[in-house]
Amino acid sequence: MKPSLVLKMGQQLTMTPQLQQAIKLLQLSTLDLQQEIQQALDSNPLLELIEDTSDTGSNSESSDSSDEHQNELTQQASSNSSSDDNSTDTANTSSQDQENEGSDSLYEDQWAEQIPSELSVDTAWEDVYDSLPPSTGNSSSGSDEDFDYTARNSTAETIQSHLHWQLNLTPLSDNDRLIAIAIIDAVDESGYLTCSLEDIHESFDPELEIDLDEVVVVHRLLKQFDPVGVAARDLKECLLTQLTQLSADTPFLEEAKLITQKYLHLLGNHDYNQLMRKAKLKEEQLKQAILLIQSLNPRPGSVIQDENSEYIVPDVIVQKRSDRWTVELNTDATPRLRINASYASLVKRADSSSDNTYIKNHLQEARWFIKSLQSRNETLMRVASCIVEHQKGFLEYGEEAMKPLVLHDIAEAVGMHESTISRVTTQKYMHTPRGIFELKYFFSSHVSTSSGGECSSTAIRAIIKKLIAAENARKPLSDSKIAKLLEEQGIKVARRTIAKYRESLSIPPSNERKRLV
């Protein structure tokens, strides 16, 4: 074949840098968007934040008036004063300064005499320094009073650090301390021992001549540390350790120890009839013993959690005003930007120098960035308003009134592609009178009803949760029974679907929900 030139016509979608930036900002969460804005502010000198100028304006007005008043006083003083008056004023000023210095030093001497040279052991700082003079004490503003130094600067405590702190306060020999450290290092986040005592014993150097009995004794000591039951090898040992710490006159203590020691598996299976028969307990005795066991902590390590609080900042706020649901953007979530007018005025059209090119390029980037932010806010508002319009029943009556909704419905309503709606609703949150929800929460599949309508899966989950909450604890509802109850309401749902919805709500099956009460 000979090489030749051929002309063809076709359409091709090109992703411009502006479009790529708009899509990138559209799918970012609030925290990620704030980081992106901060990076843009650091890299582009033509971008700046729009700060609240309400207080600044009042301060500037007051400062201007004070400056004008000061200028008037200066003019009057210059026209009416003489050299003699100036010398007299200087002398008076120096004498007043000396008097002030003398009074201040006298006051400080008197205050210092009130402080004892040595403080007793139980003396607190506030007992002596509570009545500091205003001139010498450090002034604290209202914001400083609300500042929680411990919460912002302290490191999160772990179960190991908590146990090591108690170990340092316990007098032990060198070998026992090594054993205790090895046991503490083998404790997991729940507070349980992750390996056997034999493995811990074999891990030591034979030259130390540590016996297994020493490991058992130190392990028994560690189980008494706070929280009680920590470093236990299983649930039975953890609960028994906590029961032994209770007072001997605790009601139904012996029954609780008997159940925990021998019949804990029956209690876990909720086989109360066999439990009463084997333990030879009456129903009331079993009920009180179970209540005592339920008051214990099966996961002692959960008392000390190494978790940082994560806060959700809503992107949109929904409120009801004058019998209408209104949607507005959360202005506190995203900073407002503008172009620095001083730098923008330095751009010259005909100048091709490097400085002018630098400013011109950053000016164009700043305009694109601000336009992309505006496009993101407009798209988010349109999608959120459409969701609120479609889910008014949820806002009025709750989850049971949730309507089925898919991405295609919102895409048709706002005239956008489904992929765009997916980006907008991912990691975006809406603040409503019923709580803060992700925009994805309002989308759910549907189930046909006997009347030919549709019911949302979210509404079905709410109905299942309501039925289980009102069930008889002695005879909990099975999945088949719940399916029949829903069918009576005109909702056709299979038993397997009920089981799937129940598991998504973290609700155990009927045999595990059985109670004596």
Short mmCIF file of C-alpha atoms in Angstrom, two decimals:
data_model
loop_
_atom_site.label_atom_id
_atom_site.label_comp_id
_atom_site.label_asym_id
_atom_site.label_seq_id
_atom_site.Cartn_x
_atom_site.Cartn_y
_atom_site.Cartn_z
CA MET A 1 0.00 0.00 0.00
CA LYS A 2 1.19 3.48 -0.88
CA PRO A 3 1.34 6.12 1.83
CA SER A 4 -1.23 8.84 1.18
CA LEU A 5 -2.96 11.76 2.88
CA VAL A 6 -6.64 11.32 3.75
CA LEU A 7 -8.99 13.93 5.22
CA LYS A 8 -11.54 12.74 7.77
CA MET A 9 -14.20 14.59 9.78
CA GLY A 10 -15.06 13.55 13.30
CA GLN A 11 -16.02 14.75 16.77
CA GLN A 12 -13.73 14.45 19.76
CA LEU A 13 -14.18 15.58 23.35
CA THR A 14 -11.13 17.42 24.67
CA MET A 15 -10.68 17.95 28.41
CA THR A 16 -9.39 21.49 28.78
CA PRO A 17 -7.46 22.41 31.92
CA GLN A 18 -10.41 24.53 33.05
CA LEU A 19 -12.81 21.59 32.71
CA GLN A 20 -10.41 19.26 34.51
CA GLN A 21 -10.11 21.70 37.38
CA ALA A 22 -13.89 22.13 37.62
CA ILE A 23 -14.42 18.35 37.73
CA LYS A 24 -11.69 17.97 40.34
CA LEU A 25 -13.21 20.60 42.63
CA LEU A 26 -16.69 19.17 42.13
CA GLN A 27 -15.84 15.78 43.62
CA LEU A 28 -13.81 17.07 46.58
CA SER A 29 -15.22 16.95 50.09
CA THR A 30 -15.36 20.03 52.28
CA LEU A 31 -12.06 19.34 54.05
CA ASP A 32 -10.28 18.45 50.80
CA LEU A 33 -11.67 21.59 49.17
CA GLN A 34 -10.36 23.76 51.98
CA GLN A 35 -6.90 22.24 51.54
CA GLU A 36 -7.09 22.83 47.78
CA ILE A 37 -8.08 26.46 48.34
CA GLN A 38 -5.24 26.93 50.80
CA GLN A 39 -2.76 25.52 48.29
CA ALA A 40 -4.11 27.89 45.65
CA LEU A 41 -3.73 30.84 48.03
CA ASP A 42 -0.14 29.86 48.81
CA SER A 43 0.87 29.42 45.17
CA ASN A 44 -1.06 32.27 43.54
CA PRO A 45 -0.35 35.80 44.85
CA LEU A 46 -3.36 37.24 43.00
CA LEU A 47 -5.83 35.23 45.09
CA GLU A 48 -6.90 36.49 48.50
CA LEU A 49 -9.56 35.72 51.08
CA ILE A 50 -12.62 37.88 51.59
CA GLU A 51 -12.71 38.41 55.32
CA ASP A 52 -15.53 39.81 57.42
CA THR A 53 -15.05 43.57 57.56
CA SER A 54 -17.91 44.45 59.93
CA ASP A 55 -15.66 44.75 62.97
CA THR A 56 -12.83 46.22 60.91
CA GLY A 57 -15.05 48.99 59.62
CA SER A 58 -16.14 50.06 63.09
CA ASN A 59 -12.58 49.92 64.34
CA SER A 60 -11.34 52.00 61.43
CA GLU A 61 -14.06 54.59 61.98
CA SER A 62 -13.19 54.86 65.65
CA SER A 63 -9.49 55.10 64.84
CA ASP A 64 -10.15 57.82 62.23
CA SER A 65 -12.23 59.86 64.70
CA SER A 66 -9.56 59.51 67.37
CA ASP A 67 -6.88 60.61 64.88
CA GLU A 68 -8.91 63.66 63.93
CA HIS A 69 -9.42 64.55 67.58
CA GLN A 70 -5.71 64.10 68.23
CA ASN A 71 -4.84 66.39 65.31
CA GLU A 72 -7.15 69.11 66.63
CA LEU A 73 -5.54 68.93 70.07
CA THR A 74 -2.09 69.09 68.51
CA GLN A 75 -2.98 72.21 66.50
CA GLN A 76 -4.42 73.98 69.55
CA ALA A 77 -1.41 73.09 71.65
CA SER A 78 1.04 74.37 69.03
CA SER A 79 -0.75 77.72 68.68
CA ASN A 80 -1.29 78.45 72.38
CA SER A 81 1.78 77.00 74.08
CA SER A 82 5.07 78.79 74.81
CA SER A 83 8.54 77.70 75.78
CA ASP A 84 7.89 78.33 79.47
CA ASP A 85 4.72 76.28 79.37
CA ASN A 86 6.59 73.49 77.66
CA SER A 87 9.25 73.45 80.33
CA THR A 88 6.56 73.47 83.03
CA ASP A 89 4.72 70.58 81.35
CA THR A 90 7.96 68.66 81.09
CA ALA A 91 8.68 69.15 84.76
CA ASN A 92 5.16 68.14 85.73
CA THR A 93 5.39 65.07 83.53
CA SER A 94 8.69 63.97 85.05
CA SER A 95 7.36 64.46 88.57
CA GLN A 96 4.23 62.45 87.77
CA ASP A 97 6.36 59.64 86.31
CA GLN A 98 8.47 59.56 89.46
CA GLU A 99 5.34 59.42 91.63
CA ASN A 100 3.92 56.59 89.49
CA GLU A 101 7.16 54.65 89.65
CA GLY A 102 7.33 55.10 93.40
CA SER A 103 3.73 53.96 93.91
CA ASP A 104 4.19 50.95 91.62
CA SER A 105 7.36 49.84 93.39
CA LEU A 106 5.70 50.32 96.78
CA TYR A 107 2.69 48.26 95.67
CA GLU A 108 4.91 45.49 94.34
CA ASP A 109 6.88 45.42 97.63
CA GLN A 110 3.67 45.15 99.64
CA TRP A 111 2.35 42.36 97.40
CA ALA A 112 5.66 40.47 97.56
CA GLU A 113 5.56 40.58 101.38
CA GLN A 114 2.22 38.74 101.33
CA ILE A 115 3.76 35.69 99.57
CA PRO A 116 5.44 33.25 101.98
CA SER A 117 8.94 32.11 101.14
CA GLU A 118 7.98 28.43 101.55
CA LEU A 119 4.63 26.88 100.71
CA SER A 120 3.13 23.89 102.48
CA VAL A 121 2.68 20.64 100.60
CA ASP A 122 -1.09 20.94 100.14
CA THR A 123 -1.01 24.58 99.04
CA ALA A 124 -2.45 25.26 95.60
CA TRP A 125 -1.30 27.94 93.19
CA GLU A 126 -4.70 29.66 93.35
CA ASP A 127 -4.49 30.00 97.14
CA VAL A 128 -1.58 32.45 96.89
CA TYR A 129 -1.77 33.97 93.41
CA ASP A 130 -5.53 34.26 93.10
CA SER A 131 -5.62 37.97 93.99
CA LEU A 132 -3.02 39.31 91.61
CA PRO A 133 -3.09 43.05 90.91
CA PRO A 134 -4.63 43.93 87.54
CA SER A 135 -1.48 45.67 86.34
CA THR A 136 0.79 42.67 86.93
CA GLY A 137 -1.57 39.80 86.09
CA ASN A 138 -1.84 38.46 82.57
CA SER A 139 -5.08 39.53 80.93
CA SER A 140 -7.10 36.75 79.30
CA SER A 141 -9.71 37.33 76.65
CA GLY A 142 -12.96 35.42 76.26
CA SER A 143 -11.49 33.25 73.54
CA ASP A 144 -8.66 32.18 75.86
CA GLU A 145 -11.18 31.01 78.46
CA ASP A 146 -12.79 28.70 75.91
CA PHE A 147 -9.44 27.29 74.79
CA ASP A 148 -9.05 23.67 75.86
CA TYR A 149 -5.30 23.19 76.14
CA THR A 150 -5.53 19.56 77.20
CA ALA A 151 -7.78 18.55 74.31
CA ARG A 152 -5.61 20.24 71.66
CA ASN A 153 -2.13 19.45 72.90
CA SER A 154 -2.39 16.14 74.72
CA THR A 155 -1.68 12.88 72.96
CA ALA A 156 -4.33 10.18 72.92
CA GLU A 157 -3.79 7.57 75.63
CA THR A 158 -3.57 3.90 74.71
CA ILE A 159 -4.31 0.87 76.87
CA GLN A 160 -0.58 0.06 76.96
CA SER A 161 0.40 3.53 78.18
CA HIS A 162 -2.35 3.42 80.80
CA LEU A 163 -1.09 0.08 82.12
CA HIS A 164 2.56 1.20 82.03
CA TRP A 165 1.62 4.25 84.11
CA GLN A 166 0.11 1.98 86.80
CA LEU A 167 3.05 -0.38 86.56
CA ASN A 168 5.47 2.44 87.38
CA LEU A 169 3.53 3.03 90.62
CA THR A 170 3.70 -0.63 91.65
CA PRO A 171 6.77 -1.90 93.57
CA LEU A 172 8.07 -5.01 91.80
CA SER A 173 11.34 -6.83 91.37
CA ASP A 174 13.32 -6.55 88.16
CA ASN A 175 12.19 -9.92 86.82
CA ASP A 176 8.56 -9.30 87.71
CA ARG A 177 8.72 -5.92 85.98
CA LEU A 178 10.08 -7.55 82.82
CA ILE A 179 7.24 -10.08 82.93
CA ALA A 180 4.66 -7.32 83.40
CA ILE A 181 6.05 -5.33 80.46
CA ALA A 182 5.89 -8.43 78.23
CA ILE A 183 2.28 -9.10 79.22
CA ILE A 184 1.25 -5.48 78.68
CA ASP A 185 2.81 -5.46 75.22
CA ALA A 186 0.69 -8.51 74.33
CA VAL A 187 -2.61 -6.79 75.22
CA ASP A 188 -4.79 -5.71 72.28
CA GLU A 189 -7.12 -2.71 71.98
CA SER A 190 -10.03 -4.64 73.52
CA GLY A 191 -7.94 -5.40 76.62
CA TYR A 192 -7.41 -9.13 75.97
CA LEU A 193 -4.16 -11.08 75.95
CA THR A 194 -3.19 -12.06 72.41
CA CYS A 195 -0.88 -14.94 73.35
CA SER A 196 -0.65 -17.61 76.03
CA LEU A 197 1.33 -17.31 79.23
CA GLU A 198 3.49 -20.23 78.09
CA ASP A 199 4.55 -18.29 74.98
CA ILE A 200 5.42 -15.27 77.13
CA HIS A 201 7.45 -17.50 79.45
CA GLU A 202 9.40 -19.02 76.55
CA SER A 203 10.24 -15.58 75.16
CA PHE A 204 12.53 -14.75 78.11
CA ASP A 205 16.24 -15.45 78.23
CA PRO A 206 16.94 -18.73 80.06
CA GLU A 207 19.71 -17.00 81.99
CA LEU A 208 17.07 -14.94 83.84
CA GLU A 209 15.73 -18.18 85.38
CA ILE A 210 12.09 -17.05 85.26
CA ASP A 211 9.56 -19.76 86.15
CA LEU A 212 6.09 -20.11 84.68
CA ASP A 213 4.60 -19.66 88.15
CA GLU A 214 6.10 -16.16 88.30
CA VAL A 215 4.41 -15.29 85.01
CA VAL A 216 1.08 -16.56 86.36
CA VAL A 217 1.42 -14.48 89.53
CA VAL A 218 2.28 -11.28 87.66
CA HIS A 219 -0.58 -11.92 85.23
CA ARG A 220 -2.97 -12.26 88.18
CA LEU A 221 -1.70 -8.92 89.48
CA LEU A 222 -2.15 -7.14 86.14
CA LYS A 223 -5.78 -8.29 85.93
CA GLN A 224 -6.46 -6.16 89.00
CA PHE A 225 -5.21 -3.02 87.26
CA ASP A 226 -7.62 -0.41 85.96
CA PRO A 227 -9.75 -1.26 84.05
CA VAL A 228 -10.46 -4.43 85.98
CA GLY A 229 -10.32 -7.54 83.82
CA VAL A 230 -7.67 -6.25 81.48
CA ALA A 231 -5.11 -8.76 80.13
CA ALA A 232 -7.64 -11.60 80.47
CA ARG A 233 -7.22 -14.56 78.13
CA ASP A 234 -10.92 -14.96 77.30
CA LEU A 235 -14.35 -13.55 78.08
CA LYS A 236 -14.97 -15.93 80.99
CA GLU A 237 -11.77 -14.89 82.76
CA CYS A 238 -12.51 -11.21 82.14
CA LEU A 239 -16.03 -11.38 83.61
CA LEU A 240 -14.97 -13.51 86.58
CA THR A 241 -12.20 -11.06 87.44
CA GLN A 242 -14.72 -8.22 87.50
CA LEU A 243 -17.19 -10.24 89.58
CA THR A 244 -14.53 -11.03 92.20
CA GLN A 245 -13.93 -7.30 92.64
CA LEU A 246 -17.54 -6.73 93.70
CA SER A 247 -18.57 -6.66 97.32
CA ALA A 248 -19.46 -10.02 98.86
CA ASP A 249 -22.94 -8.77 99.79
CA THR A 250 -23.82 -7.92 96.19
CA PRO A 251 -27.23 -9.45 95.39
CA PHE A 252 -27.12 -12.54 93.13
CA LEU A 253 -23.32 -12.48 92.98
CA GLU A 254 -22.93 -16.22 93.47
CA GLU A 255 -25.53 -16.97 90.78
CA ALA A 256 -23.69 -14.68 88.35
CA LYS A 257 -20.37 -16.42 89.11
CA LEU A 258 -21.96 -19.82 88.57
CA ILE A 259 -23.41 -18.84 85.19
CA THR A 260 -20.15 -17.23 84.08
CA GLN A 261 -18.02 -20.16 85.23
CA LYS A 262 -20.03 -23.07 83.82
CA TYR A 263 -22.89 -21.96 81.58
CA LEU A 264 -21.65 -18.92 79.70
CA HIS A 265 -22.22 -20.67 76.35
CA LEU A 266 -25.90 -21.21 77.19
CA LEU A 267 -26.24 -17.57 78.11
CA GLY A 268 -24.68 -16.57 74.80
CA ASN A 269 -27.19 -18.77 72.90
CA HIS A 270 -30.10 -17.36 74.96
CA ASP A 271 -31.12 -20.89 75.93
CA TYR A 272 -32.77 -19.80 79.16
CA ASN A 273 -34.84 -22.94 79.75
CA GLN A 274 -31.82 -25.23 79.74
CA LEU A 275 -29.85 -22.65 81.72
CA MET A 276 -32.47 -22.58 84.49
CA ARG A 277 -32.60 -26.37 84.54
CA LYS A 278 -28.84 -26.94 84.76
CA ALA A 279 -28.08 -24.06 87.13
CA LYS A 280 -31.15 -24.90 89.25
CA LEU A 281 -32.28 -21.29 89.27
CA LYS A 282 -35.73 -19.77 89.16
CA GLU A 283 -36.69 -17.32 86.46
CA GLU A 284 -36.44 -14.28 88.73
CA GLN A 285 -33.03 -15.35 90.03
CA LEU A 286 -31.77 -15.92 86.50
CA LYS A 287 -33.08 -12.55 85.40
CA GLN A 288 -31.30 -10.67 88.21
CA ALA A 289 -28.07 -12.63 87.67
CA ILE A 290 -28.13 -11.81 83.95
CA LEU A 291 -28.66 -8.12 84.75
CA LEU A 292 -25.60 -8.23 87.00
CA ILE A 293 -23.51 -9.89 84.26
CA GLN A 294 -24.73 -7.35 81.70
CA SER A 295 -23.50 -4.53 83.97
CA LEU A 296 -19.92 -5.77 83.48
CA ASN A 297 -17.62 -4.63 80.68
CA PRO A 298 -16.79 -7.44 78.22
CA ARG A 299 -14.22 -5.23 76.48
CA PRO A 300 -12.27 -3.42 79.23
CA GLY A 301 -9.85 -1.89 76.74
CA SER A 302 -12.68 0.09 75.13
CA VAL A 303 -12.73 2.38 78.17
CA ILE A 304 -9.46 3.87 76.96
CA GLN A 305 -9.77 4.55 73.25
CA ASP A 306 -7.09 5.92 70.99
CA GLU A 307 -9.40 7.78 68.65
CA ASN A 308 -9.48 11.33 67.40
CA SER A 309 -12.80 13.06 67.02
CA GLU A 310 -13.89 13.62 63.46
CA TYR A 311 -16.36 16.36 62.76
CA ILE A 312 -18.63 16.63 59.72
CA VAL A 313 -19.08 20.08 58.22
CA PRO A 314 -22.33 20.23 56.20
CA ASP A 315 -22.16 21.69 52.70
CA VAL A 316 -25.81 22.79 52.54
CA ILE A 317 -28.33 23.75 55.21
CA VAL A 318 -32.05 22.98 54.92
CA GLN A 319 -34.55 24.95 56.98
CA LYS A 320 -38.31 25.44 56.97
CA ARG A 321 -39.37 29.05 56.64
CA SER A 322 -42.96 30.19 56.16
CA ASP A 323 -44.12 26.60 55.46
CA ARG A 324 -41.49 26.21 52.74
CA TRP A 325 -38.27 24.23 52.76
CA THR A 326 -35.33 26.42 51.81
CA VAL A 327 -31.83 25.32 50.82
CA GLU A 328 -28.74 27.47 51.23
CA LEU A 329 -25.00 26.89 51.06
CA ASN A 330 -22.97 26.78 54.24
CA THR A 331 -20.76 29.83 53.77
CA ASP A 332 -18.59 28.83 56.73
CA ALA A 333 -17.57 25.59 55.00
CA THR A 334 -15.80 27.16 52.00
CA PRO A 335 -13.78 30.39 52.16
CA ARG A 336 -14.68 33.20 49.76
CA LEU A 337 -11.99 34.31 47.32
CA ARG A 338 -11.34 37.34 45.18
CA ILE A 339 -8.61 38.72 42.94
CA ASN A 340 -6.15 41.15 44.46
CA ALA A 341 -6.93 44.43 42.71
CA SER A 342 -3.49 45.90 43.43
CA TYR A 343 -1.63 43.11 41.67
CA ALA A 344 -4.19 42.87 38.87
CA SER A 345 -3.72 46.57 38.05
CA LEU A 346 -0.02 45.95 37.37
CA VAL A 347 -0.78 43.90 34.25
CA LYS A 348 0.18 45.70 31.03
CA ARG A 349 -1.16 44.42 27.72
CA ALA A 350 1.75 45.29 25.46
CA ASP A 351 4.46 44.38 27.96
CA SER A 352 6.09 40.98 27.36
CA SER A 353 8.57 41.04 30.23
CA SER A 354 8.91 38.10 32.56
CA ASP A 355 7.29 39.93 35.49
CA ASN A 356 4.29 40.97 33.43
CA THR A 357 3.91 37.44 32.02
CA TYR A 358 4.10 36.00 35.53
CA ILE A 359 1.32 38.26 36.82
CA LYS A 360 -0.79 37.72 33.70
CA ASN A 361 -0.61 33.92 33.96
CA HIS A 362 -1.50 33.90 37.64
CA LEU A 363 -4.35 36.32 36.98
CA GLN A 364 -5.83 33.93 34.45
CA GLU A 365 -5.40 30.99 36.80
CA ALA A 366 -7.08 32.92 39.60
CA ARG A 367 -10.06 33.69 37.38
CA TRP A 368 -10.39 30.04 36.37
CA PHE A 369 -10.17 28.88 39.97
CA ILE A 370 -12.86 31.31 41.19
CA LYS A 371 -15.09 30.36 38.24
CA SER A 372 -14.67 26.66 39.04
CA LEU A 373 -15.65 27.31 42.66
CA GLN A 374 -18.74 29.19 41.56
CA SER A 375 -19.66 26.36 39.20
CA ARG A 376 -19.26 23.84 42.02
CA ASN A 377 -21.50 25.84 44.36
CA GLU A 378 -24.18 26.32 41.70
CA THR A 379 -24.22 22.62 40.81
CA LEU A 380 -24.36 21.63 44.48
CA MET A 381 -27.25 24.01 45.10
CA ARG A 382 -29.25 22.71 42.13
CA VAL A 383 -28.80 19.07 43.12
CA ALA A 384 -29.54 19.71 46.81
CA SER A 385 -32.67 21.73 45.98
CA CYS A 386 -33.93 18.95 43.72
CA ILE A 387 -33.32 16.33 46.44
CA VAL A 388 -35.20 18.40 49.02
CA GLU A 389 -38.09 18.92 46.60
CA HIS A 390 -38.30 15.16 46.06
CA GLN A 391 -37.89 14.13 49.71
CA LYS A 392 -40.24 16.56 51.47
CA GLY A 393 -42.00 13.61 53.08
CA PHE A 394 -38.79 12.56 54.84
CA LEU A 395 -38.23 16.08 56.19
CA GLU A 396 -41.83 16.24 57.44
CA TYR A 397 -42.48 12.73 58.77
CA GLY A 398 -39.21 10.80 58.93
CA GLU A 399 -37.60 7.76 57.32
CA GLU A 400 -40.86 5.87 56.78
CA ALA A 401 -41.94 8.57 54.32
CA MET A 402 -38.75 8.35 52.25
CA LYS A 403 -39.46 8.03 48.53
CA PRO A 404 -37.41 5.90 46.14
CA LEU A 405 -34.83 7.95 44.26
CA VAL A 406 -31.99 7.13 41.87
CA LEU A 407 -29.28 9.22 40.24
CA HIS A 408 -31.10 9.14 36.91
CA ASP A 409 -34.10 10.99 38.38
CA ILE A 410 -31.97 13.91 39.62
CA ALA A 411 -29.91 13.93 36.41
CA GLU A 412 -33.05 14.40 34.31
CA ALA A 413 -34.42 17.07 36.63
CA VAL A 414 -31.28 19.25 36.59
CA GLY A 415 -30.19 18.41 33.02
CA MET A 416 -26.84 16.84 33.90
CA HIS A 417 -25.16 13.48 33.46
CA GLU A 418 -25.44 10.79 36.11
CA SER A 419 -21.68 10.80 36.63
CA THR A 420 -21.86 14.49 37.55
CA ILE A 421 -24.65 13.81 40.04
CA SER A 422 -22.56 11.00 41.53
CA ARG A 423 -19.60 13.35 42.00
CA VAL A 424 -21.78 16.02 43.60
CA THR A 425 -23.44 13.66 46.08
CA THR A 426 -20.25 11.87 47.20
CA GLN A 427 -18.85 13.09 50.55
CA LYS A 428 -21.24 16.04 50.57
CA TYR A 429 -23.48 16.49 53.60
CA MET A 430 -26.81 18.18 54.23
CA HIS A 431 -27.87 19.64 57.56
CA THR A 432 -31.60 19.11 58.18
CA PRO A 433 -33.81 19.41 61.27
CA ARG A 434 -33.61 15.60 61.48
CA GLY A 435 -29.81 15.52 61.50
CA ILE A 436 -26.84 15.63 59.15
CA PHE A 437 -26.98 13.19 56.24
CA GLU A 438 -24.80 12.49 53.25
CA LEU A 439 -26.52 13.33 49.97
CA LYS A 440 -26.12 9.67 48.97
CA TYR A 441 -28.44 8.78 51.86
CA PHE A 442 -31.47 10.16 50.02
CA PHE A 443 -30.98 7.73 47.11
CA SER A 444 -32.45 4.24 47.47
CA SER A 445 -33.96 1.48 45.40
CA HIS A 446 -37.68 0.71 45.38
CA VAL A 447 -39.95 -2.24 46.07
CA SER A 448 -43.32 -2.63 44.39
CA THR A 449 -46.47 -2.52 46.51
CA SER A 450 -49.75 -4.38 46.06
CA SER A 451 -51.47 -1.16 44.98
CA GLY A 452 -49.05 -0.67 42.10
CA GLY A 453 -46.93 1.96 43.84
CA GLU A 454 -43.33 1.96 45.00
CA CYS A 455 -41.76 1.92 48.46
CA SER A 456 -38.22 2.99 49.23
CA SER A 457 -35.78 0.52 50.74
CA THR A 458 -34.90 3.13 53.36
CA ALA A 459 -38.56 3.29 54.39
CA ILE A 460 -38.67 -0.52 54.60
CA ARG A 461 -35.61 -0.52 56.88
CA ALA A 462 -37.32 2.05 59.12
CA ILE A 463 -40.47 -0.11 59.28
CA ILE A 464 -38.41 -3.22 60.14
CA LYS A 465 -36.60 -1.31 62.88
CA LYS A 466 -39.92 -0.07 64.27
CA LEU A 467 -41.46 -3.59 64.26
CA ILE A 468 -38.46 -5.10 66.05
CA ALA A 469 -38.43 -2.33 68.64
CA ALA A 470 -42.08 -3.08 69.50
CA GLU A 471 -41.79 -6.89 69.49
CA ASN A 472 -42.27 -9.17 72.47
CA ALA A 473 -38.83 -9.90 73.94
CA ARG A 474 -39.90 -13.42 74.90
CA LYS A 475 -41.04 -14.19 71.34
CA PRO A 476 -39.07 -12.02 68.91
CA LEU A 477 -40.19 -11.70 65.31
CA SER A 478 -38.51 -13.92 62.76
CA ASP A 479 -37.66 -12.74 59.26
CA SER A 480 -40.59 -14.72 57.83
CA LYS A 481 -42.99 -13.12 60.32
CA ILE A 482 -41.70 -9.64 59.45
CA ALA A 483 -42.21 -10.40 55.74
CA LYS A 484 -45.83 -11.39 56.45
CA LEU A 485 -46.43 -8.20 58.46
CA LEU A 486 -45.05 -6.11 55.61
CA GLU A 487 -47.21 -8.00 53.13
CA GLU A 488 -50.26 -7.09 55.21
CA GLN A 489 -49.28 -3.44 54.70
CA GLY A 490 -49.10 -3.99 50.94
CA ILE A 491 -45.28 -4.26 50.72
CA LYS A 492 -44.03 -7.43 49.03
CA VAL A 493 -40.55 -8.25 50.32
CA ALA A 494 -38.83 -11.64 50.32
CA ARG A 495 -37.52 -13.17 53.52
CA ARG A 496 -33.91 -13.00 52.24
CA THR A 497 -34.37 -9.28 51.57
CA ILE A 498 -35.63 -8.80 55.14
CA ALA A 499 -32.54 -10.61 56.44
CA LYS A 500 -30.28 -8.38 54.32
CA TYR A 501 -31.97 -5.19 55.55
CA ARG A 502 -31.85 -6.44 59.16
CA GLU A 503 -28.12 -7.15 58.93
CA SER A 504 -27.50 -3.68 57.44
CA LEU A 505 -29.16 -2.23 60.55
CA SER A 506 -26.86 -4.35 62.80
CA ILE A 507 -29.86 -6.14 64.30
CA PRO A 508 -29.18 -9.73 65.43
CA PRO A 509 -31.48 -12.62 64.41
CA SER A 510 -34.52 -13.60 66.46
CA ASN A 511 -32.79 -16.31 68.51
CA GLU A 512 -30.21 -13.78 69.75
CA ARG A 513 -32.85 -11.14 70.53
CA LYS A 514 -34.74 -13.40 72.91
CA ARG A 515 -34.93 -12.05 76.45
CA LEU A 516 -36.52 -13.06 79.74
CA VAL A 517 -37.98 -9.63 80.34
#
